[in-house]
Tab-separated table of C-alpha atoms in Angstrom:
chain	number	residue	atom	x	y	z
A	1014	UNK	CA	78.757	92.566	112.830
A	1015	UNK	CA	78.329	95.364	110.306
A	1016	UNK	CA	79.537	98.776	111.453
A	1017	UNK	CA	77.172	101.541	110.395
A	1018	UNK	CA	79.135	104.623	109.341
A	1019	UNK	CA	77.857	108.111	108.581
A	1020	UNK	CA	80.139	109.984	106.170
A	1021	UNK	CA	79.940	113.766	105.917
A	1022	UNK	CA	82.121	115.415	103.284
A	1023	UNK	CA	82.525	119.016	102.229
A	1024	UNK	CA	80.933	118.346	98.841
A	1025	UNK	CA	79.757	115.616	96.497
A	1026	UNK	CA	83.159	115.379	94.800
A	1027	UNK	CA	84.552	114.099	98.123
A	1028	UNK	CA	82.419	110.944	97.945
A	1029	UNK	CA	85.441	108.837	96.996
A	1030	UNK	CA	86.797	109.200	100.542
A	1031	UNK	CA	83.973	106.920	101.705
A	1032	UNK	CA	85.286	104.232	99.332
A	1033	UNK	CA	88.705	104.449	100.961
A	1034	UNK	CA	87.162	104.095	104.434
A	1035	UNK	CA	85.506	100.918	103.212
A	1036	UNK	CA	88.863	99.642	101.898
A	1037	UNK	CA	90.596	100.344	105.214
A	1038	UNK	CA	87.854	98.431	107.041
A	1039	UNK	CA	87.997	95.545	104.569
A	1040	UNK	CA	91.749	95.234	105.117
A	1041	UNK	CA	90.942	94.617	108.778
A	1042	UNK	CA	88.227	92.117	107.901
A	1043	UNK	CA	85.495	94.512	109.047
A	1044	UNK	CA	82.193	94.816	107.189
A	1045	UNK	CA	80.807	98.343	107.063
A	1046	UNK	CA	77.706	100.058	105.730
A	1047	UNK	CA	78.376	103.690	104.832
A	1048	UNK	CA	75.617	106.289	104.579
A	1049	UNK	CA	76.570	109.380	102.593
A	1050	UNK	CA	73.437	111.567	102.709
A	1051	UNK	CA	72.780	114.096	99.925
A	1052	UNK	CA	71.779	116.863	102.306
A	1053	UNK	CA	71.667	119.505	99.562
A	1054	UNK	CA	68.521	117.855	98.214
A	1055	UNK	CA	66.696	118.580	101.463
A	1056	UNK	CA	66.612	122.305	100.849
A	1057	UNK	CA	68.107	124.859	103.223
A	1058	UNK	CA	70.726	122.864	105.106
A	1059	UNK	CA	73.664	124.947	106.294
A	1060	UNK	CA	77.184	124.089	105.184
A	1061	UNK	CA	78.535	124.222	108.751
A	1062	UNK	CA	79.159	120.856	110.387
A	1063	UNK	CA	76.744	121.430	113.322
A	1064	UNK	CA	73.954	122.144	110.782
A	1065	UNK	CA	74.696	118.920	108.895
A	1066	UNK	CA	74.857	116.811	112.048
A	1067	UNK	CA	71.655	118.374	113.375
A	1068	UNK	CA	69.858	117.598	110.129
A	1069	UNK	CA	71.053	113.993	110.086
A	1070	UNK	CA	70.014	113.503	113.715
A	1071	UNK	CA	66.541	114.847	112.934
A	1072	UNK	CA	66.239	112.360	110.062
A	1073	UNK	CA	66.860	109.454	112.434
A	1074	UNK	CA	69.077	106.480	111.726
A	1075	UNK	CA	71.616	104.837	114.000
A	1076	UNK	CA	75.384	104.822	113.527
A	1077	UNK	CA	78.343	103.409	115.372
A	1078	UNK	CA	80.801	105.763	113.648
A	1079	UNK	CA	80.694	109.168	112.021
A	1080	UNK	CA	83.503	110.124	109.631
A	1081	UNK	CA	83.836	113.855	108.976
A	1082	UNK	CA	85.923	115.293	106.165
A	1083	UNK	CA	87.169	118.883	106.477
A	1084	UNK	CA	90.151	120.381	104.667
A	1085	UNK	CA	92.702	121.968	106.999
A	1086	UNK	CA	92.795	125.091	104.808
A	1087	UNK	CA	94.437	127.881	106.800
A	1088	UNK	CA	93.276	126.619	110.209
A	1089	UNK	CA	95.590	123.635	110.569
A	1090	UNK	CA	94.842	120.044	111.511
A	1091	UNK	CA	94.515	120.538	115.279
A	1092	UNK	CA	91.942	123.317	114.959
A	1093	UNK	CA	89.866	121.244	112.567
A	1094	UNK	CA	90.042	118.241	114.903
A	1095	UNK	CA	88.714	120.386	117.765
A	1096	UNK	CA	85.963	121.785	115.565
A	1097	UNK	CA	84.838	118.287	114.552
A	1098	UNK	CA	85.010	116.899	118.086
A	1099	UNK	CA	82.923	119.774	119.493
A	1100	UNK	CA	80.218	119.381	116.848
A	1101	UNK	CA	79.971	115.602	117.230
A	1102	UNK	CA	79.840	115.793	121.013
A	1103	UNK	CA	76.949	118.250	120.763
A	1104	UNK	CA	74.848	116.355	118.241
A	1105	UNK	CA	75.934	112.689	118.437
A	1106	UNK	CA	77.680	112.299	121.793
A	1107	UNK	CA	77.379	108.506	121.891
A	1108	UNK	CA	78.934	107.975	118.444
A	1109	UNK	CA	82.642	107.383	117.792
A	1110	UNK	CA	84.014	109.892	115.288
A	1111	UNK	CA	86.871	110.017	112.804
A	1112	UNK	CA	88.321	113.318	111.576
A	1113	UNK	CA	89.521	113.275	107.949
A	1114	UNK	CA	91.716	116.326	107.430
A	1115	UNK	CA	93.852	116.651	104.301
A	1116	UNK	CA	96.555	119.347	104.461
A	1117	UNK	CA	95.838	121.897	103.150
A	1118	UNK	CA	93.159	120.647	100.784
A	1119	UNK	CA	92.040	117.282	99.465
A	1120	UNK	CA	93.587	118.285	96.118
A	1121	UNK	CA	97.019	117.816	97.702
A	1122	UNK	CA	96.244	114.081	97.865
A	1123	UNK	CA	95.293	114.087	94.196
A	1124	UNK	CA	98.545	115.655	93.010
A	1125	UNK	CA	100.647	112.622	93.978
A	1126	UNK	CA	99.845	110.434	90.952
A	1127	UNK	CA	100.973	111.907	87.652
A	1128	UNK	CA	99.750	108.958	85.563
A	1129	UNK	CA	96.251	109.220	87.074
A	1130	UNK	CA	96.145	112.926	86.241
A	1131	UNK	CA	97.052	112.168	82.624
A	1132	UNK	CA	94.396	109.425	82.375
A	1133	UNK	CA	91.649	111.602	83.826
A	1134	UNK	CA	92.738	114.402	81.511
A	1135	UNK	CA	92.061	112.037	78.596
A	1136	UNK	CA	95.678	111.997	77.424
A	1137	UNK	CA	97.343	109.015	79.141
A	1138	UNK	CA	100.309	108.928	76.748
A	1139	UNK	CA	101.102	112.622	76.967
A	1140	UNK	CA	104.701	113.593	77.561
A	1141	UNK	CA	104.499	117.304	78.383
A	1142	UNK	CA	105.957	118.222	81.758
A	1143	UNK	CA	103.304	118.825	84.412
A	1144	UNK	CA	105.596	120.535	86.904
A	1145	UNK	CA	104.052	118.782	89.886
A	1146	UNK	CA	105.435	119.487	93.359
A	1147	UNK	CA	107.604	116.817	94.937
A	1148	UNK	CA	106.065	114.549	97.555
A	1149	UNK	CA	107.991	116.418	100.258
A	1150	UNK	CA	106.463	119.705	99.105
A	1151	UNK	CA	102.934	118.429	98.534
A	1152	UNK	CA	101.374	119.422	101.864
A	1153	UNK	CA	102.967	122.882	101.824
A	1154	UNK	CA	101.553	123.944	98.429
A	1155	UNK	CA	99.641	127.181	99.041
A	1156	UNK	CA	96.726	126.423	96.696
A	1157	UNK	CA	96.520	122.711	95.790
A	1158	UNK	CA	93.192	123.218	94.011
A	1159	UNK	CA	94.683	125.757	91.596
A	1160	UNK	CA	97.712	123.507	91.143
A	1161	UNK	CA	95.509	120.521	90.284
A	1162	UNK	CA	93.422	122.540	87.832
A	1163	UNK	CA	96.621	123.692	86.132
A	1164	UNK	CA	98.081	120.192	86.022
A	1165	UNK	CA	94.918	118.693	84.531
A	1166	UNK	CA	94.720	121.414	81.865
A	1167	UNK	CA	98.389	120.961	80.985
A	1168	UNK	CA	98.029	117.175	80.838
A	1169	UNK	CA	95.047	117.431	78.493
A	1170	UNK	CA	97.100	119.391	75.929
A	1171	UNK	CA	93.826	120.977	74.801
A	1172	UNK	CA	93.480	124.549	73.622
A	1173	UNK	CA	90.749	127.082	72.907
A	1174	UNK	CA	87.126	126.123	73.427
A	1175	UNK	CA	87.960	122.470	74.025
A	1176	UNK	CA	90.135	123.495	76.956
A	1177	UNK	CA	87.404	125.771	78.284
A	1178	UNK	CA	84.918	122.899	78.230
A	1179	UNK	CA	87.449	120.601	79.879
A	1180	UNK	CA	88.118	123.100	82.680
A	1181	UNK	CA	84.397	123.308	83.423
A	1182	UNK	CA	84.465	119.580	84.266
A	1183	UNK	CA	86.927	120.081	87.112
A	1184	UNK	CA	84.600	118.781	89.845
A	1185	UNK	CA	83.976	115.546	87.934
A	1186	UNK	CA	87.686	115.151	87.139
A	1187	UNK	CA	88.467	115.686	90.817
A	1188	UNK	CA	85.892	113.059	91.783
A	1189	UNK	CA	87.475	110.535	89.407
A	1190	UNK	CA	90.954	111.195	90.762
A	1191	UNK	CA	89.785	110.647	94.320
A	1192	UNK	CA	88.038	107.410	93.413
A	1193	UNK	CA	91.138	106.137	91.567
A	1194	UNK	CA	93.587	107.152	94.272
A	1195	UNK	CA	95.966	104.245	94.925
A	1196	UNK	CA	95.815	103.765	98.683
A	1197	UNK	CA	99.018	101.710	98.547
A	1198	UNK	CA	100.896	104.118	96.273
A	1199	UNK	CA	102.787	107.401	96.788
A	1200	UNK	CA	99.924	108.811	98.870
A	1201	UNK	CA	101.216	106.707	101.797
A	1202	UNK	CA	104.147	109.133	102.162
A	1203	UNK	CA	101.873	112.046	103.097
A	1204	UNK	CA	101.397	112.552	106.862
A	1205	UNK	CA	97.734	113.593	106.565
A	1206	UNK	CA	96.907	110.418	104.630
A	1207	UNK	CA	98.703	108.235	107.173
A	1208	UNK	CA	96.789	110.049	109.930
A	1209	UNK	CA	93.512	109.342	108.090
A	1210	UNK	CA	94.259	105.616	107.875
A	1211	UNK	CA	95.482	105.490	111.472
A	1212	UNK	CA	92.402	107.309	112.790
A	1213	UNK	CA	89.967	105.043	110.928
A	1214	UNK	CA	91.779	101.955	112.209
A	1215	UNK	CA	91.773	103.325	115.777
A	1216	UNK	CA	88.055	104.095	115.607
A	1217	UNK	CA	87.265	100.583	114.399
A	1218	UNK	CA	89.440	99.128	117.133
A	1219	UNK	CA	87.589	101.193	119.752
A	1220	UNK	CA	84.401	99.536	118.506
A	1221	UNK	CA	85.919	96.127	119.081
A	1222	UNK	CA	86.739	95.474	115.425
């Protein structure tokens, strides 16, 4: 049996999360088919989760599982979980859902692998200090996105216009880091990542997988 999964992220650079859902399922011997709709191409689709779910429902398609990614930001994990549950119950009440909630932002997950940051920055053999937070501090960093931008720029060791051009590629660099994230590496020490894996596994189990 193939489990049909709808993935809704906050933006296109979050697409790599769907790959990790597929890996978690594969580790359990479960075959999945993940739909990651490009809703922005449909015109005026709101960014709020109820708008996205309403649009997907209007388009048709059947799913056993919907995975929703929302950063905790300043709201906290519990508030985001409630927000996701309410929206799914309203628009897809018969579908099992999985909340994916990095703390505070997805960028906190991407700060855990210094070597990956150096590779994506195009300077894998660089030796300059990046000043990354420790794993214990990672989920309490006030602005992980700004921290990741700074770390990538530092790792690149570029200056002037070359650095300006590099900084403009942040979304693509972020996408690459998420795709390359080692799901068996240091990320496993972060509570929000462990919760993500646990919630996906629990959802699959509830579907008899």
